[in-house]
């Protein structure tokens, strides 16, 4: 492990909490890990950026995939996952997911999650989504699966009297003199038991911070998804991988070309129940493009939509499910129906305008099969992690299952290790990194949407990289000027920038913008390096998949010199993550 010495500019912690484990995030991954750690007798603290039930899990509509139905097997689930992953899945990780998944779902049910069942037999109802050859998606409340899972887990956390710190943005990892994890620093927003910057001291930290969809202008992710966990891990010296593989959900409600922020998702389950993708003339354009037509893997459907849009000069396509009728819409997809109607569209009587939008990060902080990262004592699970399960493109509804399965494995590993209380946290002598003016957040999003969105090319990615570099160097120059030691080259770049970037004061908006810039730079660096089209990474100038040269992973680190080190693996297999206990 290489320590970077880099941290966010923030006040010194004004309060401290001691624990055995701190879990950062309150989605399915975070709360599952926390509950299991607590059950093992570990003092566990959950830190979450908003309220306990405000993470990405709550927004998951479709469901959770597992081989629960008659005739289905983990082997078939594995095959579908490997196909979707376009040659880059870690087969051992996928096999772990699909074999442990069914029992993990049953334990989730035992925790209190109520899935939709057949009214006569009581058997869990299953549906299909893109890339699945069988009905294996369990859902709840029709299209409110994530909300139900979140409800059940939050209730279990409260019944267990588990200590939680809400409305808290995690800042940086604390380490001791040996480089082992010693906890995290965080900032609590608003009034409560704690306020301002503090620290949770613990020998084990579990990152379950969700995604980074807010790097793009339009996304299905909530506003809290600003890549905080990936950014923290990079500053701590951890490796990240596969960040170029951002899944754009094919069917997001189109609200206009200038719409920004979180957009309403139209679940893949709508297509699973028989909805058709059509153009303005009513032509089903996915027929003939894939054997599963509208139910092809998401990257193929997103590309099909984008191609048709380009051919016709259209801003969106349509999802036609008028044949469902009012009763089915109201019982099976009440959330989507309400969202559409709130924007003046009635799916019962008219097709839904849809277009792709940023949805899910297939890559993240690189881990082994027990969620261990390359930093001793630091774990990651859920969307923030790269376990190798998703490869170049996540199979629909595997995300909730991945969070569930690997959170349990992390908790079991921590409980078995019983890590000792860390030594005193060591403060780096390095000056903190530059903070971005919060106003740059929108600029980052527009740069990323234009240069690293669904359609990418060498030219678009070069432009994005240059624009992001100007933002970074401009902020660095301002920080240097504040310290009285500005570097001339950085000053020149800053002066040439199209805007007047100022060194921001420490605060939530500035920390989020700074995190967004860091993960954006990594994403663009990886996308520039991967000179092929694979999964959800679509290079217009490199339209073919190149297995001979690029059936490889890209691993990225942040160096102590604050540059990005991009390394290509020698094969499709990840090199092993050295066990934390051996470090």
XYZ file of C-alpha atoms in Angstrom:
583
model
C 0.000 0.000 0.000
C 1.213 3.490 -0.878
C 0.196 6.216 1.531
C -0.612 9.433 -0.265
C -0.711 11.818 2.684
C -3.527 13.615 0.850
C -6.630 14.724 2.704
C -9.459 17.210 2.377
C -8.976 20.639 3.872
C -11.131 20.593 7.013
C -11.088 21.740 10.646
C -9.587 19.386 13.224
C -12.124 16.963 14.765
C -13.932 18.528 17.691
C -15.428 15.321 19.057
C -14.659 11.585 18.974
C -16.656 8.351 19.116
C -14.993 4.961 19.723
C -16.162 1.746 18.061
C -15.009 -1.627 16.758
C -16.494 -1.004 13.321
C -17.714 2.107 11.533
C -19.988 1.539 8.537
C -20.309 4.487 6.158
C -23.611 4.294 4.298
C -27.129 3.137 5.040
C -28.246 1.244 1.949
C -28.699 -2.510 1.726
C -24.922 -3.089 1.909
C -24.211 -0.775 4.829
C -27.114 -1.767 7.046
C -26.655 -5.482 6.372
C -22.981 -5.239 7.371
C -23.847 -3.194 10.452
C -26.564 -5.556 11.656
C -24.361 -8.608 11.201
C -21.408 -6.954 12.952
C -23.670 -5.994 15.849
C -25.014 -9.542 16.061
C -21.403 -10.717 16.371
C -20.944 -8.513 19.433
C -18.965 -5.750 17.732
C -19.540 -2.130 18.757
C -20.819 -0.750 15.484
C -21.531 2.814 14.406
C -23.384 3.679 11.182
C -22.545 6.994 9.542
C -24.870 8.154 6.773
C -24.918 11.258 4.649
C -28.633 11.951 4.940
C -31.281 10.058 6.888
C -30.991 6.313 7.385
C -33.494 5.594 4.618
C -32.247 8.201 2.130
C -29.636 6.258 0.179
C -29.740 4.778 -3.327
C -31.350 1.526 -2.156
C -34.620 3.339 -1.569
C -34.802 4.267 -5.260
C -34.341 0.720 -6.585
C -37.548 -0.164 -8.395
C -37.053 -3.444 -10.221
C -36.017 -5.859 -7.518
C -33.338 -8.277 -6.390
C -32.116 -11.128 -8.585
C -31.625 -14.644 -7.181
C -32.268 -18.203 -8.331
C -35.413 -18.685 -6.261
C -37.839 -20.013 -8.881
C -38.641 -23.544 -10.010
C -36.211 -24.690 -12.686
C -33.783 -21.848 -12.084
C -30.284 -22.530 -10.778
C -27.292 -20.505 -9.603
C -25.429 -21.827 -12.648
C -27.967 -20.237 -15.004
C -27.778 -16.981 -13.049
C -23.980 -17.155 -13.332
C -24.167 -17.646 -17.105
C -26.407 -14.597 -17.576
C -24.142 -12.474 -15.359
C -21.001 -13.488 -17.269
C -22.601 -12.679 -20.614
C -23.696 -9.224 -19.411
C -20.212 -8.548 -18.007
C -18.702 -8.783 -21.507
C -15.681 -10.868 -20.587
C -14.517 -8.945 -17.522
C -16.420 -10.563 -14.651
C -14.425 -12.357 -11.981
C -16.038 -15.794 -12.239
C -15.206 -16.734 -8.650
C -16.873 -13.560 -7.401
C -19.943 -14.203 -9.557
C -20.161 -17.801 -8.370
C -20.009 -16.545 -4.784
C -22.820 -14.105 -5.535
C -25.203 -16.547 -7.200
C -24.642 -19.474 -4.821
C -24.883 -17.481 -1.588
C -27.555 -15.148 -2.969
C -30.735 -17.209 -2.453
C -30.050 -17.842 1.245
C -29.042 -14.192 1.709
C -32.428 -13.140 0.289
C -34.165 -15.557 2.654
C -32.295 -14.008 5.577
C -33.415 -10.594 4.344
C -37.000 -11.875 4.450
C -36.401 -13.151 7.990
C -35.229 -9.614 8.859
C -38.679 -8.354 7.851
C -38.602 -7.529 4.137
C -41.956 -8.314 2.520
C -41.751 -9.334 -1.137
C -44.762 -9.631 -3.417
C -46.251 -13.120 -3.329
C -48.906 -15.030 -5.200
C -52.170 -14.467 -3.282
C -53.136 -18.134 -3.532
C -49.879 -20.064 -3.123
C -47.901 -17.521 -1.108
C -44.895 -18.141 -3.349
C -42.695 -15.127 -4.121
C -43.620 -13.584 -7.462
C -40.717 -13.329 -9.887
C -40.295 -11.235 -13.003
C -37.689 -10.847 -15.766
C -35.389 -7.991 -16.621
C -32.784 -7.337 -19.292
C -30.145 -10.038 -19.742
C -32.007 -12.649 -17.674
C -33.236 -15.767 -19.458
C -35.497 -16.697 -16.535
C -37.871 -15.012 -14.154
C -35.685 -14.483 -11.091
C -36.354 -10.912 -9.953
C -38.141 -10.719 -6.598
C -39.977 -7.432 -6.102
C -41.954 -5.625 -3.423
C -44.819 -3.160 -3.597
C -44.906 -3.702 -7.336
C -42.063 -1.333 -8.195
C -40.943 -0.234 -4.722
C -38.514 -3.019 -3.847
C -35.727 -0.768 -2.636
C -38.068 1.200 -0.418
C -39.307 -2.011 1.226
C -35.798 -3.389 1.766
C -34.720 -0.061 3.226
C -37.770 0.014 5.513
C -37.081 -3.468 6.853
C -33.386 -2.872 7.473
C -33.876 0.554 9.071
C -36.489 -0.927 11.387
C -34.099 -3.743 12.333
C -31.314 -1.222 13.018
C -33.583 0.757 15.317
C -34.778 -2.370 17.117
C -31.149 -3.315 17.687
C -30.488 0.164 19.157
C -27.534 0.440 16.802
C -25.678 3.725 17.133
C -26.159 5.956 14.091
C -24.850 9.353 13.034
C -27.139 10.821 10.383
C -26.627 13.834 8.091
C -22.875 13.236 8.178
C -20.499 13.519 5.228
C -17.455 11.270 5.595
C -14.213 13.140 4.898
C -11.061 11.034 5.187
C -9.659 7.792 6.522
C -7.629 7.875 9.734
C -4.580 5.606 9.925
C -2.105 4.770 12.665
C 1.708 4.734 12.513
C 1.659 1.264 10.911
C -0.662 2.401 8.130
C -3.650 0.486 9.455
C -7.135 1.925 9.522
C -7.909 3.894 12.678
C -11.351 5.306 11.779
C -12.735 8.205 9.769
C -13.243 11.935 10.030
C -16.688 13.272 9.213
C -18.754 16.417 9.242
C -22.236 16.429 10.758
C -24.612 18.865 9.094
C -27.087 20.644 11.295
C -27.870 20.145 14.947
C -27.853 16.863 16.821
C -25.858 14.885 19.343
C -22.772 15.863 17.347
C -22.162 18.882 15.147
C -19.377 19.939 12.822
C -16.214 17.931 12.145
C -15.531 14.925 14.350
C -14.030 11.445 14.227
C -15.140 7.869 14.739
C -12.142 5.818 15.861
C -12.319 2.166 14.832
C -9.911 -0.501 13.540
C -12.338 -1.495 10.775
C -14.079 0.852 8.341
C -16.692 -0.395 5.874
C -17.363 1.890 2.915
C -20.919 1.429 1.648
C -21.364 4.955 0.309
C -23.149 4.098 -2.938
C -22.446 5.540 -6.353
C -21.206 8.632 -8.124
C -23.965 9.365 -10.619
C -23.840 13.060 -9.778
C -20.714 13.432 -11.937
C -23.182 13.626 -14.849
C -25.874 16.227 -15.494
C -28.709 13.693 -15.689
C -28.763 10.620 -13.466
C -31.117 8.335 -11.606
C -28.947 8.711 -8.485
C -29.982 10.883 -5.538
C -28.140 14.137 -4.888
C -25.985 12.508 -2.183
C -24.265 10.214 -4.740
C -21.113 12.275 -5.219
C -18.457 9.556 -5.163
C -17.372 10.293 -1.591
C -16.312 6.716 -0.803
C -14.204 6.290 -3.942
C -12.562 9.675 -3.357
C -11.790 8.833 0.285
C -10.291 5.488 -0.734
C -8.105 7.108 -3.409
C -6.768 9.679 -0.958
C -6.053 6.833 1.487
C -3.954 5.013 -1.127
C -6.455 2.315 -2.126
C -6.810 1.000 -5.655
C -9.912 1.557 -7.767
C -10.798 -0.324 -10.915
C -13.237 -0.452 -13.844
C -14.435 3.106 -13.257
C -14.848 3.629 -17.007
C -17.790 1.216 -16.971
C -20.674 3.507 -16.048
C -24.026 1.964 -16.786
C -26.512 4.313 -18.391
C -30.022 3.077 -17.734
C -31.811 2.884 -21.100
C -35.229 4.017 -19.940
C -35.208 7.158 -17.831
C -38.162 9.521 -18.085
C -37.164 12.261 -20.526
C -37.853 15.660 -18.969
C -36.193 17.813 -21.611
C -32.725 18.247 -23.089
C -31.739 20.718 -20.363
C -32.983 18.649 -17.411
C -30.339 18.209 -14.709
C -30.026 16.292 -11.464
C -31.937 13.179 -10.443
C -34.356 11.948 -13.130
C -37.244 9.479 -12.656
C -36.357 5.891 -13.535
C -38.693 3.712 -15.591
C -37.745 0.267 -14.322
C -36.500 -2.480 -16.577
C -39.277 -4.578 -15.067
C -41.736 -2.622 -17.228
C -40.035 -4.143 -20.269
C -39.853 -7.446 -18.412
C -43.640 -7.451 -18.262
C -43.944 -6.801 -22.005
C -43.528 -3.079 -22.754
C -41.996 -2.206 -26.136
C -39.422 0.359 -27.137
C -40.611 2.309 -30.165
C -39.682 5.413 -32.120
C -42.023 8.298 -32.920
C -43.563 6.219 -35.737
C -44.283 3.303 -33.421
C -41.550 1.069 -34.887
C -39.977 -1.468 -32.484
C -36.337 -0.764 -33.315
C -34.767 -3.328 -30.930
C -36.161 -6.255 -32.906
C -33.324 -7.915 -34.792
C -30.602 -6.191 -32.739
C -30.471 -8.911 -30.069
C -32.197 -12.222 -29.385
C -33.854 -10.689 -26.316
C -34.894 -7.477 -28.149
C -35.962 -4.955 -25.455
C -34.680 -7.334 -22.763
C -31.101 -7.378 -24.015
C -28.400 -6.317 -21.503
C -28.622 -2.646 -20.641
C -25.592 -1.518 -22.612
C -27.054 -2.983 -25.797
C -30.461 -1.382 -25.231
C -28.898 2.006 -24.369
C -26.795 1.863 -27.534
C -29.853 0.863 -29.568
C -31.774 3.861 -28.265
C -28.875 6.248 -28.897
C -28.370 4.956 -32.443
C -32.041 5.415 -33.276
C -32.003 8.899 -31.764
C -29.008 9.830 -33.910
C -30.527 8.328 -37.060
C -33.725 10.304 -36.604
C -32.298 13.442 -34.999
C -34.559 12.785 -32.000
C -34.002 13.709 -28.352
C -35.686 10.589 -27.004
C -37.497 7.360 -27.850
C -40.685 5.926 -26.345
C -41.638 3.047 -24.082
C -45.087 1.784 -24.986
C -47.021 -0.126 -22.333
C -50.539 1.057 -23.079
C -51.588 -2.571 -23.517
C -51.018 -3.142 -19.772
C -54.242 -1.335 -18.958
C -54.983 0.838 -15.933
C -55.374 -2.024 -13.451
C -51.933 -3.509 -14.141
C -50.238 -0.093 -14.084
C -51.849 0.745 -10.747
C -51.055 -2.592 -9.069
C -47.668 -3.529 -10.557
C -46.036 -0.138 -11.186
C -47.719 2.427 -8.932
C -44.514 4.409 -8.269
C -43.657 4.785 -11.946
C -47.253 5.602 -12.815
C -47.328 8.375 -10.221
C -43.966 9.786 -11.363
C -45.073 9.893 -14.994
C -48.404 11.505 -14.186
C -46.685 14.109 -12.010
C -44.842 15.189 -15.170
C -47.974 15.248 -17.307
C -47.612 11.821 -18.953
C -50.191 9.048 -18.550
C -48.653 5.648 -19.451
C -52.130 4.104 -19.550
C -53.058 6.162 -22.602
C -49.742 7.297 -24.166
C -46.160 6.064 -24.672
C -43.541 7.270 -22.190
C -40.695 9.432 -23.576
C -37.399 7.878 -22.440
C -33.657 8.397 -22.917
C -30.544 6.909 -21.269
C -29.117 8.558 -18.133
C -26.257 7.700 -15.777
C -27.379 4.966 -13.435
C -24.756 2.678 -11.900
C -20.984 2.474 -11.481
C -19.873 -1.071 -12.270
C -16.375 -0.250 -10.980
C -15.174 1.201 -7.712
C -12.772 0.484 -4.849
C -11.100 -2.823 -5.645
C -11.772 -5.608 -3.141
C -11.302 -9.329 -2.674
C -14.094 -11.803 -1.954
C -14.313 -10.599 1.657
C -14.559 -6.923 0.784
C -10.956 -6.201 1.808
C -9.262 -3.343 0.002
C -5.537 -2.734 -0.435
C -5.557 -0.577 2.742
C -5.396 -2.663 5.951
C -8.671 -2.428 7.873
C -10.595 -0.702 5.057
C -13.463 -2.648 3.465
C -15.912 -1.744 0.708
C -19.215 -3.211 -0.476
C -22.161 -2.244 -2.651
C -21.880 0.204 -5.520
C -18.748 1.866 -4.122
C -16.861 -1.428 -4.462
C -15.426 -3.335 -7.397
C -15.733 -6.995 -6.420
C -15.428 -8.200 -10.018
C -19.061 -9.309 -10.104
C -20.258 -6.819 -12.715
C -17.374 -6.785 -15.180
C -17.981 -4.313 -17.993
C -21.729 -4.117 -17.464
C -23.927 -4.987 -14.472
C -26.704 -7.504 -15.016
C -30.053 -6.001 -14.019
C -30.972 -6.338 -10.327
C -27.651 -7.902 -9.336
C -26.711 -4.775 -7.390
C -28.951 -5.276 -4.360
C -27.848 -8.915 -4.214
C -24.171 -7.959 -4.405
C -24.597 -5.509 -1.531
C -26.375 -8.156 0.527
C -23.965 -11.044 -0.091
C -20.678 -9.176 0.239
C -21.828 -7.179 3.268
C -22.421 -10.481 5.070
C -18.969 -11.709 4.045
C -17.333 -8.500 5.284
C -19.065 -8.737 8.663
C -18.003 -12.369 9.046
C -14.396 -11.471 8.201
C -14.283 -8.604 10.703
C -15.873 -10.769 13.387
C -13.321 -13.537 12.770
C -10.375 -11.134 12.792
C -11.488 -9.158 15.855
C -9.106 -6.318 14.962
C -7.290 -4.740 17.889
C -7.785 -1.141 18.894
C -5.619 0.931 16.564
C -2.790 3.139 17.735
C -3.168 6.906 17.731
C -4.133 8.338 14.366
C -1.203 9.935 12.567
C -1.803 13.297 10.923
C -0.067 13.708 7.585
C 2.479 16.496 7.365
C 1.373 17.144 3.797
C -0.765 20.196 3.119
C -4.383 19.250 2.344
C -5.456 19.098 -1.274
C -7.149 22.093 -2.918
C -10.862 22.578 -2.409
C -13.072 23.442 -5.368
C -15.519 26.306 -5.436
C -18.980 24.679 -5.140
C -20.035 26.534 -8.305
C -17.785 24.200 -10.317
C -20.073 21.226 -9.618
C -22.353 22.083 -12.540
C -19.343 22.650 -14.770
C -17.918 19.217 -13.883
C -21.258 17.607 -14.688
C -21.497 19.316 -18.067
C -17.903 18.420 -18.945
C -18.533 14.780 -18.074
C -21.867 14.574 -19.879
C -20.402 16.017 -23.074
C -17.105 14.150 -23.006
C -17.616 10.891 -21.115
C -21.324 10.137 -21.449
C -22.985 7.293 -23.349
C -21.019 8.125 -26.523
C -17.275 8.641 -26.112
C -14.317 9.210 -28.436
C -10.658 10.102 -28.156
C -11.498 13.711 -28.991
C -14.346 14.013 -26.477
C -12.330 12.368 -23.721
C -9.255 14.507 -24.433
C -11.411 17.613 -24.182
C -12.926 16.415 -20.919
C -9.498 15.577 -19.473
C -8.137 19.016 -20.382
C -11.157 20.812 -18.945
C -10.990 18.841 -15.686
C -7.256 19.492 -15.426
C -7.845 23.229 -15.743
C -10.361 23.073 -12.894
C -7.934 21.129 -10.726
C -4.876 23.269 -11.438
C -6.851 26.454 -11.054
C -7.995 25.372 -7.587
C -4.456 24.237 -6.751
C -3.058 27.607 -7.815
C -5.553 29.446 -5.622
C -4.620 27.197 -2.696
C -0.922 27.870 -3.281
C -1.540 31.606 -3.443
C -3.370 31.413 -0.139
C -0.279 29.722 1.330
C 2.062 32.236 -0.316
C 3.774 29.631 -2.480
C 1.893 29.478 -5.756
C 3.602 27.695 -8.628
C 3.972 29.719 -11.824
C 2.762 27.016 -14.228
C -0.362 26.364 -12.219
C -0.981 30.119 -11.988
C -0.714 30.453 -15.753
C -3.235 27.698 -16.332
C -5.546 29.228 -13.775
C -5.349 32.607 -15.493
C -6.142 30.986 -18.830
C -9.229 29.265 -17.443
C -12.577 30.440 -18.716
C -13.833 31.212 -15.240
C -12.450 32.650 -12.023
C -12.047 29.691 -9.715
C -11.377 30.555 -6.085
C -10.085 28.412 -3.266
C -13.227 27.448 -1.419
C -13.774 27.465 2.289
C -14.219 24.037 3.897
C -17.859 22.957 3.781
C -20.163 20.268 2.412
C -20.625 21.811 -1.036
C -16.884 22.342 -1.516
C -16.015 18.838 -0.280
C -18.591 17.288 -2.611
C -17.346 19.270 -5.614
C -13.770 18.243 -4.799
C -14.773 14.560 -4.579
C -16.670 14.814 -7.869
C -13.627 16.249 -9.611
C -11.339 13.487 -8.341
C -13.592 10.601 -9.397
C -14.272 12.341 -12.728
C -10.551 12.566 -13.437
C -10.141 8.844 -12.699
C -13.123 7.887 -14.855
C -11.838 9.922 -17.817
C -8.280 8.609 -17.413
C -9.527 5.019 -17.564
C -11.897 5.727 -20.458
C -9.079 7.344 -22.459
C -6.814 4.375 -21.804
C -9.371 1.737 -22.859
C -9.213 1.971 -26.641
C -12.098 -0.342 -27.459
C -15.846 -0.664 -27.008
C -16.859 -3.131 -24.285
C -19.982 -3.415 -22.168
C -21.186 0.035 -21.186
C -17.957 1.726 -22.361
C -18.763 2.840 -25.913
C -15.958 4.423 -27.925
C -17.216 5.757 -31.275
C -13.647 5.851 -32.596
C -12.981 2.283 -31.399
C -16.322 0.556 -32.122
C -15.099 -3.038 -31.803
C -14.407 -5.196 -28.784
C -10.736 -6.188 -28.628
C -10.310 -9.282 -26.446
C -6.665 -9.820 -27.433
C -5.555 -6.410 -26.241
C -8.242 -5.263 -23.841
C -9.735 -8.212 -21.987
C -7.963 -6.606 -19.075
C -8.781 -4.397 -16.098
C -7.513 -0.888 -15.466
C -6.386 -0.255 -11.902
C -5.895 3.360 -10.799
C -4.136 4.844 -7.763
C -3.620 8.396 -6.579
C 0.097 8.964 -6.015
C 1.655 11.059 -3.227
C 2.528 13.551 -5.983
C -1.258 13.859 -6.596
C -1.106 12.334 -10.069
C -3.082 9.329 -11.308
C -1.203 6.055 -11.872
C -3.130 3.869 -14.350
C -2.099 0.204 -14.590
C -3.447 -2.439 -16.967
C -3.661 -5.983 -15.581
C -1.981 -8.826 -17.449
C -5.176 -10.812 -17.875
C -8.930 -10.659 -17.284
C -8.292 -11.890 -13.743
C -7.634 -9.361 -11.016
C -4.306 -9.738 -9.225
C -5.090 -10.782 -5.646
C -5.726 -8.152 -3.004
C -3.189 -8.860 -0.284
C -5.023 -10.022 2.836
C -5.199 -7.231 5.378
C -4.116 -9.485 8.220
C -0.810 -10.104 6.415
C 0.000 -6.424 5.909
